[in-house]
Short mmCIF file of C-alpha atoms in Angstrom, two decimals:
data_model
loop_
_atom_site.label_atom_id
_atom_site.label_comp_id
_atom_site.label_asym_id
_atom_site.label_seq_id
_atom_site.Cartn_x
_atom_site.Cartn_y
_atom_site.Cartn_z
CA MET V 200 0.25 0.21 0.38
CA CYS V 201 2.37 2.12 0.45
CA ASN V 202 4.35 1.25 -2.72
CA LEU V 203 7.77 -0.52 -1.54
CA PRO V 204 10.10 -2.32 -2.46
CA VAL V 205 9.48 -5.54 0.01
CA ARG V 206 11.12 -9.02 -0.96
CA VAL V 207 9.69 -11.76 0.99
CA VAL V 208 11.04 -14.73 2.07
CA CYS V 209 10.22 -18.01 4.10
CA ARG V 210 12.11 -18.99 6.93
CA ALA V 211 11.04 -21.95 9.44
CA ASN V 212 13.44 -20.03 12.12
CA ALA V 213 11.94 -17.01 11.78
CA GLU V 214 10.57 -16.31 15.06
CA TYR V 215 14.25 -16.79 16.48
CA MET V 216 15.44 -14.44 13.81
CA SER V 217 13.18 -12.18 15.79
CA PRO V 218 14.30 -9.59 18.15
CA SER V 219 11.09 -9.79 20.16
CA GLY V 220 10.56 -13.42 19.01
CA LYS V 221 7.33 -12.77 17.46
CA VAL V 222 6.81 -12.30 13.36
CA PRO V 223 6.54 -11.08 11.20
CA PHE V 224 9.63 -8.46 11.13
CA ILE V 225 12.30 -6.54 8.68
CA HIS V 226 15.68 -6.33 7.27
CA VAL V 227 16.57 -2.80 6.54
CA GLY V 228 20.02 -2.06 6.36
CA ASN V 229 21.51 -2.78 9.17
CA GLN V 230 18.44 -2.58 11.72
CA VAL V 231 15.21 -5.44 12.10
CA VAL V 232 12.20 -3.95 13.55
CA SER V 233 10.11 -6.79 14.27
CA GLU V 234 5.39 -6.77 15.34
CA LEU V 235 3.13 -4.87 12.81
CA GLY V 236 2.91 -1.26 15.41
CA PRO V 237 7.11 -0.83 15.49
CA ILE V 238 7.19 -1.51 11.57
CA VAL V 239 4.46 0.82 10.69
CA GLN V 240 6.52 3.68 12.99
CA PHE V 241 9.46 3.01 11.94
CA VAL V 242 8.46 3.42 8.24
CA LYS V 243 7.08 6.29 9.62
CA ALA V 244 10.13 7.98 10.29
CA LYS V 245 11.62 7.28 6.98
CA GLY V 246 8.87 9.34 5.85
CA HIS V 247 5.76 6.97 4.09
CA SER V 248 2.43 7.40 6.76
CA LEU V 249 -0.30 5.94 5.41
CA SER V 250 -2.95 7.78 7.59
CA ASP V 251 -1.57 10.81 7.77
CA GLY V 252 -4.60 12.78 6.65
CA LEU V 253 -6.68 11.34 9.10
CA ASP V 254 -7.64 13.69 11.94
CA GLU V 255 -6.56 12.86 15.70
CA VAL V 256 -10.77 11.30 16.24
CA GLN V 257 -10.55 9.33 13.25
CA LYS V 258 -6.77 8.24 14.20
CA ALA V 259 -7.82 7.06 17.73
CA GLU V 260 -11.22 5.34 16.66
CA MET V 261 -7.77 3.89 13.96
CA LYS V 262 -6.30 2.63 17.09
CA ALA V 263 -8.94 1.21 18.81
CA TYR V 264 -9.56 -0.85 15.90
CA MET V 265 -6.75 -2.29 15.89
CA GLU V 266 -7.03 -3.28 18.69
CA LEU V 267 -10.09 -4.60 18.25
CA VAL V 268 -8.53 -6.79 15.57
CA ASN V 269 -5.05 -8.01 17.54
CA ASN V 270 -7.67 -8.65 20.79
CA MET V 271 -10.34 -10.43 19.16
CA LEU V 272 -9.73 -11.84 15.98
CA LEU V 273 -5.94 -12.05 16.19
CA THR V 274 -6.34 -14.49 20.01
CA ALA V 275 -8.84 -16.41 17.96
CA GLU V 276 -6.81 -17.45 15.10
CA LEU V 277 -4.75 -18.86 18.24
CA TYR V 278 -7.31 -20.55 20.13
CA LEU V 279 -8.68 -22.00 17.10
CA GLN V 280 -5.16 -23.34 16.05
CA TRP V 281 -3.58 -24.12 19.56
CA CYS V 282 -6.65 -24.61 21.51
CA ASP V 283 -9.27 -27.22 19.91
CA ASP V 284 -7.64 -31.00 19.71
CA VAL V 285 -8.68 -31.34 16.47
CA THR V 286 -7.15 -28.64 14.74
CA VAL V 287 -4.48 -29.08 16.82
CA GLU V 288 -3.85 -32.95 16.16
CA GLU V 289 -4.51 -32.88 12.29
CA ILE V 290 -3.09 -29.40 11.20
CA THR V 291 -0.97 -27.24 13.72
CA HIS V 292 1.24 -30.09 14.96
CA PRO V 293 1.67 -31.22 11.24
CA ARG V 294 2.24 -27.14 10.00
CA TYR V 295 4.10 -26.75 12.40
CA GLY V 296 6.94 -29.56 12.88
CA SER V 297 7.41 -30.04 8.84
CA PRO V 298 10.38 -28.29 8.81
CA TYR V 299 12.14 -30.43 11.45
CA PRO V 300 13.03 -33.55 11.03
CA TRP V 301 11.35 -36.84 13.96
CA PRO V 302 11.49 -36.55 17.49
CA LEU V 303 12.07 -32.00 17.39
CA ASN V 304 9.09 -31.51 14.94
CA ARG V 305 7.11 -33.13 17.70
CA ILE V 306 8.96 -31.19 20.62
CA LEU V 307 9.11 -27.72 19.38
CA ALA V 308 5.00 -28.63 18.89
CA TYR V 309 4.69 -29.35 22.12
CA GLN V 310 6.21 -26.24 23.70
CA LYS V 311 4.98 -24.09 21.08
CA GLN V 312 1.74 -24.97 22.60
CA TRP V 313 1.72 -24.90 25.97
CA GLU V 314 3.18 -22.18 25.47
CA ILE V 315 -0.22 -20.59 24.00
CA ARG V 316 -2.49 -21.92 26.27
CA ARG V 317 -0.57 -20.69 29.19
CA LYS V 318 -1.83 -16.87 27.74
CA MET V 319 -4.59 -18.36 26.70
CA LYS V 320 -5.09 -18.90 30.66
CA ALA V 321 -4.38 -15.91 31.44
CA ILE V 322 -5.73 -13.53 30.05
CA GLY V 323 -9.48 -15.59 30.48
CA TRP V 324 -9.48 -17.51 27.05
CA ALA V 325 -8.59 -21.22 28.47
CA GLY V 326 -12.31 -21.53 30.35
CA LYS V 327 -14.00 -20.72 26.61
CA SER V 328 -15.59 -23.53 24.47
CA LEU V 329 -15.35 -22.96 20.45
CA GLU V 330 -18.45 -21.78 20.66
CA GLN V 331 -18.21 -18.68 22.33
CA VAL V 332 -14.93 -17.64 20.69
CA LEU V 333 -17.15 -18.45 17.38
CA GLU V 334 -19.50 -15.82 18.72
CA ASP V 335 -16.87 -13.29 19.27
CA VAL V 336 -15.57 -13.48 15.95
CA ASP V 337 -19.42 -12.93 15.20
CA GLN V 338 -19.35 -9.47 17.30
CA CYS V 339 -16.08 -8.25 15.86
CA CYS V 340 -17.14 -9.14 12.34
CA GLN V 341 -20.32 -7.34 13.05
CA ALA V 342 -18.18 -4.25 14.44
CA LEU V 343 -15.84 -4.20 11.80
CA SER V 344 -18.41 -4.64 9.16
CA GLN V 345 -21.02 -1.40 10.30
CA ARG V 346 -17.28 0.17 10.55
CA LEU V 347 -17.30 -0.32 6.64
CA GLY V 348 -20.50 0.11 5.54
CA THR V 349 -20.33 0.73 2.10
CA GLN V 350 -17.14 2.43 1.83
CA PRO V 351 -14.25 1.04 -0.41
CA TYR V 352 -11.47 1.57 2.78
CA PHE V 353 -12.23 2.32 6.73
CA PHE V 354 -11.76 5.69 6.30
CA ASN V 355 -12.92 6.56 2.97
CA LYS V 356 -11.04 6.71 -0.22
CA GLN V 357 -7.30 5.66 1.22
CA PRO V 358 -6.61 2.85 2.92
CA THR V 359 -4.68 3.32 6.25
CA GLU V 360 -2.90 0.79 8.30
CA LEU V 361 -6.70 -1.00 9.85
CA ASP V 362 -7.25 -1.96 6.32
CA ALA V 363 -3.93 -3.62 5.92
CA LEU V 364 -4.98 -5.49 9.63
CA VAL V 365 -8.27 -6.23 9.27
CA PHE V 366 -6.99 -7.68 4.91
CA GLY V 367 -4.44 -9.77 6.16
CA HIS V 368 -7.09 -11.47 8.98
CA LEU V 369 -9.43 -11.83 7.21
CA PHE V 370 -7.40 -13.87 4.61
CA THR V 371 -5.68 -15.70 6.43
CA ILE V 372 -9.58 -17.21 7.87
CA LEU V 373 -10.53 -16.46 4.88
CA THR V 374 -8.15 -18.64 2.18
CA THR V 375 -6.70 -21.12 5.28
CA GLN V 376 -7.91 -24.98 5.65
CA LEU V 377 -9.32 -25.82 8.41
CA THR V 378 -11.00 -29.09 9.63
CA THR V 379 -14.41 -26.68 9.97
CA ASP V 380 -15.31 -23.82 7.39
CA GLU V 381 -17.38 -22.36 10.68
CA LEU V 382 -14.44 -19.58 11.01
CA SER V 383 -14.70 -18.72 7.80
CA GLU V 384 -18.11 -18.20 7.25
CA LYS V 385 -18.59 -16.08 10.16
CA VAL V 386 -16.36 -13.66 8.32
CA LYS V 387 -18.85 -14.64 4.41
CA ASN V 388 -21.70 -13.48 6.12
CA TYR V 389 -21.02 -9.79 5.87
CA GLY V 390 -20.75 -9.78 2.44
CA ASN V 391 -19.25 -5.68 2.57
CA LEU V 392 -16.06 -7.48 4.29
CA THR V 393 -15.64 -10.14 1.22
CA ALA V 394 -15.64 -7.64 -1.54
CA PHE V 395 -12.71 -5.34 1.07
CA CYS V 396 -10.34 -8.73 1.02
CA ARG V 397 -11.64 -9.47 -3.06
CA ARG V 398 -10.29 -5.01 -4.09
CA ILE V 399 -7.50 -5.62 -1.68
CA GLU V 400 -6.14 -8.49 -3.20
CA GLN V 401 -6.69 -7.36 -6.37
CA GLN V 402 -5.39 -4.13 -6.22
CA TYR V 403 -2.28 -5.41 -3.94
CA PHE V 404 -1.59 -8.46 -5.55
CA GLU V 405 -2.23 -9.35 -8.18
CA GLY V 406 -0.38 -7.01 -10.25
CA HIS V 407 2.44 -7.21 -8.14
CA ASP V 408 2.86 -10.89 -8.74
CA LYS V 409 4.49 -10.61 -11.88
CA ASP V 410 7.36 -8.86 -10.72
CA ASN V 411 7.64 -10.15 -7.53
CA SER V 412 10.42 -12.34 -7.05
CA GLY V 413 9.36 -14.57 -4.59
CA THR V 414 10.65 -17.81 -3.50
CA ALA V 415 9.08 -20.04 -5.73
CA ALA V 416 7.22 -21.99 -2.39
CA ALA V 417 5.60 -17.96 -1.15
CA ARG V 418 4.29 -18.41 -4.77
CA SER V 419 2.96 -21.69 -4.19
CA ALA V 420 1.88 -21.54 -1.14
CA LYS V 421 -0.97 -17.68 -2.15
CA ARG V 422 -4.00 -18.79 -2.06
CA SER V 423 -6.38 -16.07 -4.48
CA LEU V 424 -9.99 -15.13 -2.55
CA LEU V 425 -10.93 -15.68 -6.42
CA ARG V 426 -10.91 -19.42 -6.69
CA MET N 296 -36.39 -9.95 38.61
CA ALA N 297 -38.52 -11.13 42.22
CA ALA N 298 -35.59 -10.91 44.00
CA PRO N 299 -32.49 -8.63 43.82
CA MET N 300 -29.28 -9.78 42.89
CA GLU N 301 -26.57 -9.72 44.63
CA LEU N 302 -23.01 -7.99 44.06
CA PHE N 303 -20.14 -8.89 45.72
CA CYS N 304 -16.96 -7.02 45.22
CA TRP N 305 -13.59 -5.25 47.13
CA ALA N 306 -14.05 -2.56 49.39
CA GLY N 307 -13.45 1.52 48.75
CA GLY N 308 -10.99 3.37 49.45
CA TRP N 309 -9.29 6.72 47.91
CA GLY N 310 -12.38 8.71 47.72
CA LEU N 311 -13.72 5.35 45.36
CA PRO N 312 -16.87 2.87 46.18
CA SER N 313 -14.44 -0.11 45.27
CA VAL N 314 -10.73 -0.13 44.27
CA ASP N 315 -11.00 -2.80 42.20
CA PRO N 316 -11.01 -2.04 38.01
CA ASP N 317 -13.88 -4.61 37.26
CA CYS N 318 -15.75 -4.35 40.08
CA LEU N 319 -16.01 -0.08 39.84
CA ALA N 320 -17.01 -1.40 36.04
CA VAL N 321 -19.78 -3.48 37.05
CA LEU N 322 -20.73 -1.09 40.17
CA THR N 323 -20.97 1.66 37.41
CA TYR N 324 -22.95 0.01 35.07
CA ALA N 325 -25.28 -0.99 37.72
CA ARG N 326 -25.39 2.81 38.69
CA PHE N 327 -26.01 3.90 35.33
CA THR N 328 -28.74 1.83 34.46
CA GLY N 329 -31.34 1.62 37.45
CA ALA N 330 -30.29 -2.12 37.68
CA PRO N 331 -31.76 -3.26 41.90
CA LEU N 332 -28.50 -4.83 42.82
CA LYS N 333 -27.69 -5.71 47.09
CA VAL N 334 -24.25 -4.48 47.05
CA HIS N 335 -21.84 -6.61 49.58
CA ARG N 336 -18.86 -4.91 50.00
CA VAL N 337 -16.19 -7.32 50.54
CA SER N 338 -12.71 -7.00 52.06
CA SER N 339 -11.65 -10.60 50.87
CA PRO N 340 -12.57 -12.54 47.95
CA TRP N 341 -13.39 -15.88 50.32
CA ARG N 342 -16.39 -13.69 51.71
CA SER N 343 -17.20 -14.29 47.91
CA PRO N 344 -20.49 -17.06 46.64
CA SER N 345 -17.84 -17.97 43.71
CA GLY N 346 -14.55 -16.87 45.47
CA ARG N 347 -13.09 -14.30 43.14
CA LEU N 348 -14.75 -11.11 42.39
CA PRO N 349 -16.45 -9.44 41.21
CA ALA N 350 -19.19 -11.39 41.96
CA LEU N 351 -23.10 -11.67 39.91
CA LYS N 352 -25.20 -13.95 43.00
CA THR N 353 -28.30 -14.29 40.90
CA ARG N 354 -31.55 -16.76 41.95
CA ASP N 355 -31.54 -18.49 38.04
CA GLU N 356 -27.79 -19.54 36.43
CA GLY N 357 -26.00 -19.58 39.87
CA THR N 358 -23.46 -17.75 40.55
CA ILE N 359 -21.11 -15.41 37.56
CA SER N 360 -17.79 -13.78 38.26
CA LYS N 361 -16.96 -12.74 34.78
CA THR N 362 -17.21 -8.91 34.33
CA GLN N 363 -18.53 -9.19 31.00
CA GLN N 364 -20.39 -12.02 31.64
CA ILE N 365 -22.04 -9.58 34.37
CA ILE N 366 -22.56 -6.92 32.60
CA THR N 367 -23.92 -9.37 29.55
CA HIS N 368 -26.14 -10.63 32.10
CA LEU N 369 -27.60 -6.96 33.59
CA ARG N 370 -28.50 -6.92 29.14
CA LYS N 371 -30.53 -9.68 29.42
CA GLN N 372 -32.67 -8.93 32.76
CA LYS N 373 -33.59 -5.45 30.27
CA TYR N 374 -30.45 -3.31 31.82
CA ASN N 375 -29.27 -2.28 28.92
CA ALA N 376 -27.07 0.64 28.55
CA ASP N 377 -26.02 0.85 24.96
CA TYR N 378 -30.17 0.59 24.66
CA ASP N 379 -29.89 3.08 22.48
CA LEU N 380 -26.72 3.49 21.10
CA SER N 381 -26.25 3.15 17.28
CA ALA N 382 -24.79 -0.36 15.68
CA THR N 383 -21.46 1.75 14.92
CA GLN N 384 -21.84 3.57 18.02
CA GLY N 385 -21.61 -0.13 19.28
CA ALA N 386 -18.64 -1.52 16.45
CA ASP N 387 -17.12 1.89 18.39
CA THR N 388 -18.18 0.85 22.12
CA LEU N 389 -16.09 -3.23 21.55
CA ALA N 390 -13.43 -1.14 19.80
CA PHE N 391 -12.61 1.13 22.71
CA VAL N 392 -12.73 -1.79 25.69
CA SER N 393 -10.44 -3.62 23.79
CA LEU N 394 -7.61 -0.89 23.08
CA LEU N 395 -8.82 -0.19 27.24
CA GLU N 396 -8.55 -3.54 27.81
CA GLU N 397 -5.23 -4.37 25.44
CA LYS N 398 -2.91 -1.20 26.30
CA LEU N 399 -4.20 0.63 29.01
CA LEU N 400 -5.27 -1.48 31.35
CA PRO N 401 -2.50 -4.05 31.74
CA VAL N 402 0.10 -1.00 32.59
CA LEU N 403 -2.80 0.23 35.53
CA ILE N 404 -1.59 -3.45 36.64
CA HIS N 405 1.79 -2.77 36.31
CA THR N 406 1.70 0.73 37.92
CA PHE N 407 -0.17 -0.17 40.95
CA TRP N 408 0.96 -4.17 41.60
CA VAL N 409 4.59 -4.45 39.70
CA ASP N 410 5.92 -1.57 40.45
CA ALA N 411 8.26 -1.40 43.79
CA LYS N 412 7.46 1.87 45.24
CA ASN N 413 4.14 1.88 43.90
CA TYR N 414 3.07 -1.42 45.49
CA VAL N 415 4.93 -1.73 48.82
CA GLU N 416 4.23 1.79 50.25
CA HIS N 417 0.48 2.18 48.31
CA THR N 418 -0.93 -1.26 47.58
CA ARG N 419 0.32 -4.21 49.56
CA LYS N 420 -0.23 -0.84 52.34
CA TRP N 421 -4.57 -0.99 51.62
CA TYR N 422 -4.68 -4.57 50.40
CA ALA N 423 -3.23 -5.58 53.95
CA GLU N 424 -5.54 -3.20 56.11
CA THR N 425 -8.46 -3.87 54.79
CA ILE N 426 -8.23 -7.90 54.48
CA PRO N 427 -8.98 -9.66 57.51
CA PHE N 428 -6.42 -11.85 59.57
CA PRO N 429 -4.79 -14.27 59.08
CA LEU N 430 -5.76 -13.56 55.15
CA ASN N 431 -3.38 -10.36 55.14
CA PHE N 432 -0.10 -11.80 55.63
CA PHE N 433 -0.88 -14.24 52.65
CA LEU N 434 -3.46 -12.52 49.66
CA PRO N 435 -1.32 -9.81 48.76
CA ASN N 436 1.53 -11.68 47.95
CA CYS N 437 -0.52 -14.11 46.09
CA MET N 438 -2.92 -11.41 43.69
CA HIS N 439 0.90 -9.81 43.36
CA LYS N 440 2.12 -13.38 41.82
CA GLN N 441 -0.62 -13.31 40.05
CA HIS N 442 -1.03 -9.91 38.54
CA VAL N 443 3.13 -9.91 37.63
CA GLU N 444 3.00 -13.75 35.78
CA ARG N 445 -0.47 -12.47 34.00
CA LEU N 446 1.58 -9.40 32.74
CA GLN N 447 4.96 -11.61 31.45
CA LEU N 448 2.42 -13.83 29.83
CA MET N 449 1.22 -10.77 27.72
CA TRP N 450 4.08 -9.14 27.77
CA GLY N 451 6.95 -11.75 26.84
CA ASP N 452 10.30 -11.89 29.68
CA GLY N 453 12.10 -9.40 27.60
CA TYR N 454 9.61 -6.86 28.58
CA MET N 455 9.66 -7.19 32.53
CA GLU N 456 13.69 -7.47 32.77
CA ASP N 457 14.53 -4.24 31.12
CA GLU N 458 12.51 -1.61 32.85
CA GLU N 459 13.97 1.50 30.78
CA LYS N 460 12.37 -0.59 26.91
CA LEU N 461 9.23 -0.83 29.40
CA GLU N 462 8.83 2.77 30.99
CA LYS N 463 9.44 3.41 27.48
CA GLU N 464 7.15 1.58 25.15
CA LEU N 465 4.47 0.54 26.94
CA TYR N 466 4.06 3.17 29.13
CA ARG N 467 4.02 5.26 25.74
CA ASP N 468 1.51 3.75 24.44
CA ALA N 469 -0.47 3.66 27.71
CA ARG N 470 0.14 7.80 27.45
CA GLU N 471 -1.12 7.09 23.49
CA CYS N 472 -4.18 5.57 24.62
CA LEU N 473 -4.83 8.60 27.53
CA THR N 474 -4.73 11.35 25.09
CA LEU N 475 -6.68 9.46 22.50
CA LEU N 476 -9.89 8.82 25.19
CA SER N 477 -9.04 13.00 25.66
CA GLN N 478 -9.39 13.50 21.85
CA ARG N 479 -12.65 10.86 21.06
CA LEU N 480 -13.97 12.41 24.34
CA GLY N 481 -13.44 16.29 23.35
CA SER N 482 -16.31 18.90 25.61
CA GLN N 483 -18.63 15.96 25.63
CA LYS N 484 -20.68 14.24 28.75
CA PHE N 485 -20.46 11.04 27.80
CA PHE N 486 -19.15 9.04 25.59
CA PHE N 487 -22.00 8.94 23.46
CA GLY N 488 -23.71 12.33 23.82
CA ASP N 489 -25.80 12.73 26.92
CA SER N 490 -26.50 9.24 28.72
CA PRO N 491 -23.89 7.21 29.97
CA ALA N 492 -23.56 4.03 27.85
CA SER N 493 -21.23 0.23 28.65
CA LEU N 494 -18.35 2.44 27.08
CA ASP N 495 -18.29 5.14 30.04
CA ALA N 496 -18.68 2.32 32.35
CA PHE N 497 -15.34 0.55 31.47
CA VAL N 498 -13.31 4.33 30.87
CA PHE N 499 -14.68 5.49 34.39
CA SER N 500 -13.57 2.44 36.05
CA ARG N 501 -9.64 2.33 34.50
CA LEU N 502 -9.35 6.39 34.75
CA ALA N 503 -10.30 6.83 38.30
CA PRO N 504 -8.03 4.22 40.68
CA LEU N 505 -5.50 5.90 38.89
CA LEU N 506 -7.16 9.13 39.05
CA LYS N 507 -7.76 9.42 42.57
CA ALA N 508 -4.71 6.27 44.55
CA LYS N 509 -1.64 8.43 46.76
CA LEU N 510 0.87 6.94 44.13
CA PRO N 511 3.96 7.64 45.17
CA ASN N 512 5.67 6.70 41.65
CA GLY N 513 3.38 8.39 39.10
CA LYS N 514 3.87 9.29 35.67
CA LEU N 515 1.40 7.46 34.64
CA GLN N 516 -0.69 9.23 36.95
CA GLN N 517 0.79 12.66 36.33
CA HIS N 518 -0.66 12.60 32.60
CA LEU N 519 -3.48 11.23 33.01
CA LYS N 520 -3.63 15.09 35.30
CA SER N 521 -2.57 17.13 32.64
CA LEU N 522 -6.07 16.09 29.91
CA GLN N 523 -8.11 17.90 32.05
CA ASN N 524 -11.43 17.16 30.21
CA LEU N 525 -10.64 12.99 31.88
CA CYS N 526 -10.31 14.38 34.40
CA ASN N 527 -13.65 16.27 34.78
CA TYR N 528 -15.37 13.09 33.38
CA CYS N 529 -14.45 10.89 36.71
CA THR N 530 -15.77 13.70 39.12
CA SER N 531 -18.41 14.72 37.43
CA ILE N 532 -19.98 10.44 37.36
CA LEU N 533 -18.30 10.15 40.47
CA SER N 534 -20.51 12.88 41.86
CA LEU N 535 -23.71 12.34 40.31
CA TYR N 536 -23.96 8.32 40.32
CA PHE N 537 -21.11 7.41 43.55
CA PRO N 538 -22.67 11.08 45.96
CA TRP N 539 -22.27 9.53 49.16
CA ASP N 540 -19.89 6.95 48.06
CA GLY N 541 -16.80 9.24 47.56
CA GLY N 542 -15.42 9.61 51.05
CA ASP N 543 -16.10 6.34 52.42
CA PRO N 544 -16.64 5.38 55.79
CA PRO N 545 -15.09 1.34 55.33
CA THR N 546 -11.34 3.43 54.75
CA SER N 547 -11.20 4.57 58.22
CA ALA N 548 -12.56 1.34 59.57
CA PRO N 549 -9.86 -0.86 58.32
CA ARG N 550 -6.95 0.83 60.14
CA VAL N 551 -9.37 1.40 63.40
CA GLY N 552 -8.39 -3.02 63.46
CA GLY N 553 -12.22 -2.58 61.83
CA ALA N 554 -13.19 -3.51 65.51
CA GLU N 555 -16.71 -1.46 65.11
CA GLY N 556 -16.51 -2.39 61.31
CA GLY N 557 -18.02 0.63 58.79
CA ASP N 558 -19.90 -3.12 56.84
CA ALA N 559 -22.23 -4.92 58.80
CA GLU N 560 -21.12 -7.40 56.88
CA GLU N 561 -17.73 -7.76 59.45
CA ASP N 562 -19.81 -7.25 62.78
CA PRO N 563 -21.26 -10.81 62.93
CA HIS N 564 -18.27 -12.43 61.07
CA LYS N 565 -15.98 -10.66 63.32
CA ARG N 566 -18.23 -12.11 66.89
CA ARG N 567 -18.41 -15.92 65.30
CA ASN N 568 -14.63 -15.58 64.81
CA GLN N 569 -14.16 -14.47 68.08
CA LEU N 570 -16.92 -16.48 69.93
CA LEU N 571 -14.92 -18.69 67.78
CA SER N 572 -11.46 -19.69 68.95
CA VAL N 573 -12.94 -18.27 72.61
CA LEU N 574 -14.78 -21.96 71.84
CA VAL N 575 -11.94 -23.89 70.17
CA GLY N 576 -9.09 -22.73 74.06
CA LEU N 577 -11.87 -24.32 75.67
CA ALA N 578 -12.27 -27.17 74.61
CA ALA N 579 -8.47 -27.35 74.56
CA MET N 580 -8.07 -26.69 78.47
CA LEU N 581 -11.23 -28.91 78.71
CA GLY N 582 -9.68 -31.62 76.66
CA TYR N 583 -6.05 -31.31 77.86
CA ALA N 584 -7.72 -31.54 81.63
CA PHE N 585 -9.66 -34.66 80.13
CA LEU N 586 -6.66 -36.61 79.08
CA SER N 587 -4.22 -35.61 81.63
CA GLY N 588 -6.60 -36.64 84.41
CA ILE N 589 -7.44 -33.80 86.53
CA VAL N 590 -10.99 -33.71 85.65
CA SER N 591 -12.51 -36.85 85.12
CA ILE N 592 -16.49 -36.80 85.33
CA GLN N 593 -18.50 -40.11 87.26
CA ARG N 594 -21.38 -41.02 88.11
CA GLY N 595 -21.89 -38.35 90.76
CA ALA N 596 -19.47 -36.67 91.29
CA VAL N 597 -18.38 -33.59 88.37
CA GLY N 598 -15.06 -32.16 88.20
CA PRO N 599 -12.52 -31.05 90.42
CA ALA N 600 -13.66 -33.16 92.79
CA GLY N 601 -13.52 -36.16 91.39
CA ARG N 602 -9.35 -35.75 91.68
CA GLN N 603 -8.98 -37.65 95.15
CA PRO N 604 -11.46 -40.49 94.01
CA ILE N 605 -8.55 -40.32 90.56
CA ALA N 606 -5.54 -40.76 92.65
CA LEU N 607 -6.29 -43.85 94.99
CA GLU N 608 -8.03 -45.36 91.52
CA GLU N 609 -4.27 -44.51 90.02
CA GLU N 610 -2.88 -45.88 93.02
CA GLU N 611 -4.36 -48.89 93.50
CA GLU N 612 -3.73 -50.13 89.85
CA GLU N 613 -0.32 -49.47 90.30
CA GLU N 614 -0.11 -51.93 93.72
CA GLU N 615 -2.06 -54.38 92.20
CA GLU N 616 0.60 -54.27 88.75
#
């Protein structure tokens, strides 16, 4: 969205390379910055920003909605991946452990699972059932849908960080194959959100795919909403 | 509702009806909607039916302990402060509550419970004075450990160890959150116009302790005090909805040693505790007396008068053996 040249590299040990332990992170010159918030700040310091045109109240709302996505969608995704036994067994463990040989794949997967479960317990999500989590996702999507309305982006004509964040999460939810389709169904209920995702995909990813010199793995991993 | 619901929450202090942000949120929401609640201000979680505070005891659904669930329950009982909000405002509520929970509440917990100076001189002192004996020796520490662990899991170990990084980034985010709230509130009376909604309850409950407590290390507090509209907002809610709870009797009671007790709930338990300890003492003494043979019950002769016969009997037994 900022038109910055970027090369996407997929590595199995990305989490360990990152300074804060979380992905994604960018490596620019001799600086390494991780997580969306600091990356946005870093890019802003270099003179590129998507939210300059917003007034104070809008900036407050944008930050609030970004936190909503982080608080609800991200946590729901983590819950589904790591606390729902069926999904864990069939999808998450194989996927997480795939770069490593046995027994390392099992050990690392269990370690990560234990860590995520502890975190869930700390924020009070461990006691939630799958239905409650899906209900929360639904509420969150409803709020986002309300806010988006019929506009092309959340703050009318120009995309902002919020659009990028929402797209990231919704696209992943819509295109990742899980054992059940309940999560993606929740999002599909809101037509304007799916149209939003499609629009951003067409505008920012279809054209760039051709010039992108990403690895073959990255290209094959990309799935299109249009399929 | 035929019988009023009962709410158990932490006692008041520092000029507030309750010191805990979650309890305060529920109380404020109930006041906003006029829900008929019987409020029990207790000074330890053991008094609550579920062992945690806040707790709402309802007739049909048992005891509910999570703040969000309590508010949902009140809504179901038709005490809904968000009734007049439009769908967009409802969406905004969700978003701002998330902002508060992610950015402000953890830093608030850190300020009160983890920051060494604040914890030792202010928070622990208040809790130790309020919680009855013998819980006051270990409960504050227990709560402290729980909060530290929670923050560690949320923020990662790196933050907890590096004070400077913590101060710089997380407190900066919290200050930004306060500024954003101030900008969103503007000069309005409440966040969505003239009548209060659930967002107001949440914002008030997070800001009021920060505003009112006398913290020795109060950088975040100073920032809040510099945002005049938020301070006025808090004081106006306090004076409108909690006029008589403002300058609390319960704060002076614990220091008196809790003997008289500002809370009617305290008295029966205090008496009961005293009675129990006297009974236990008596039972111990009597038990010892019986076992060592000083006192025995014989048909017709009771008490110390039985001393002679026992002594004689023992001597006889010894002689026989």
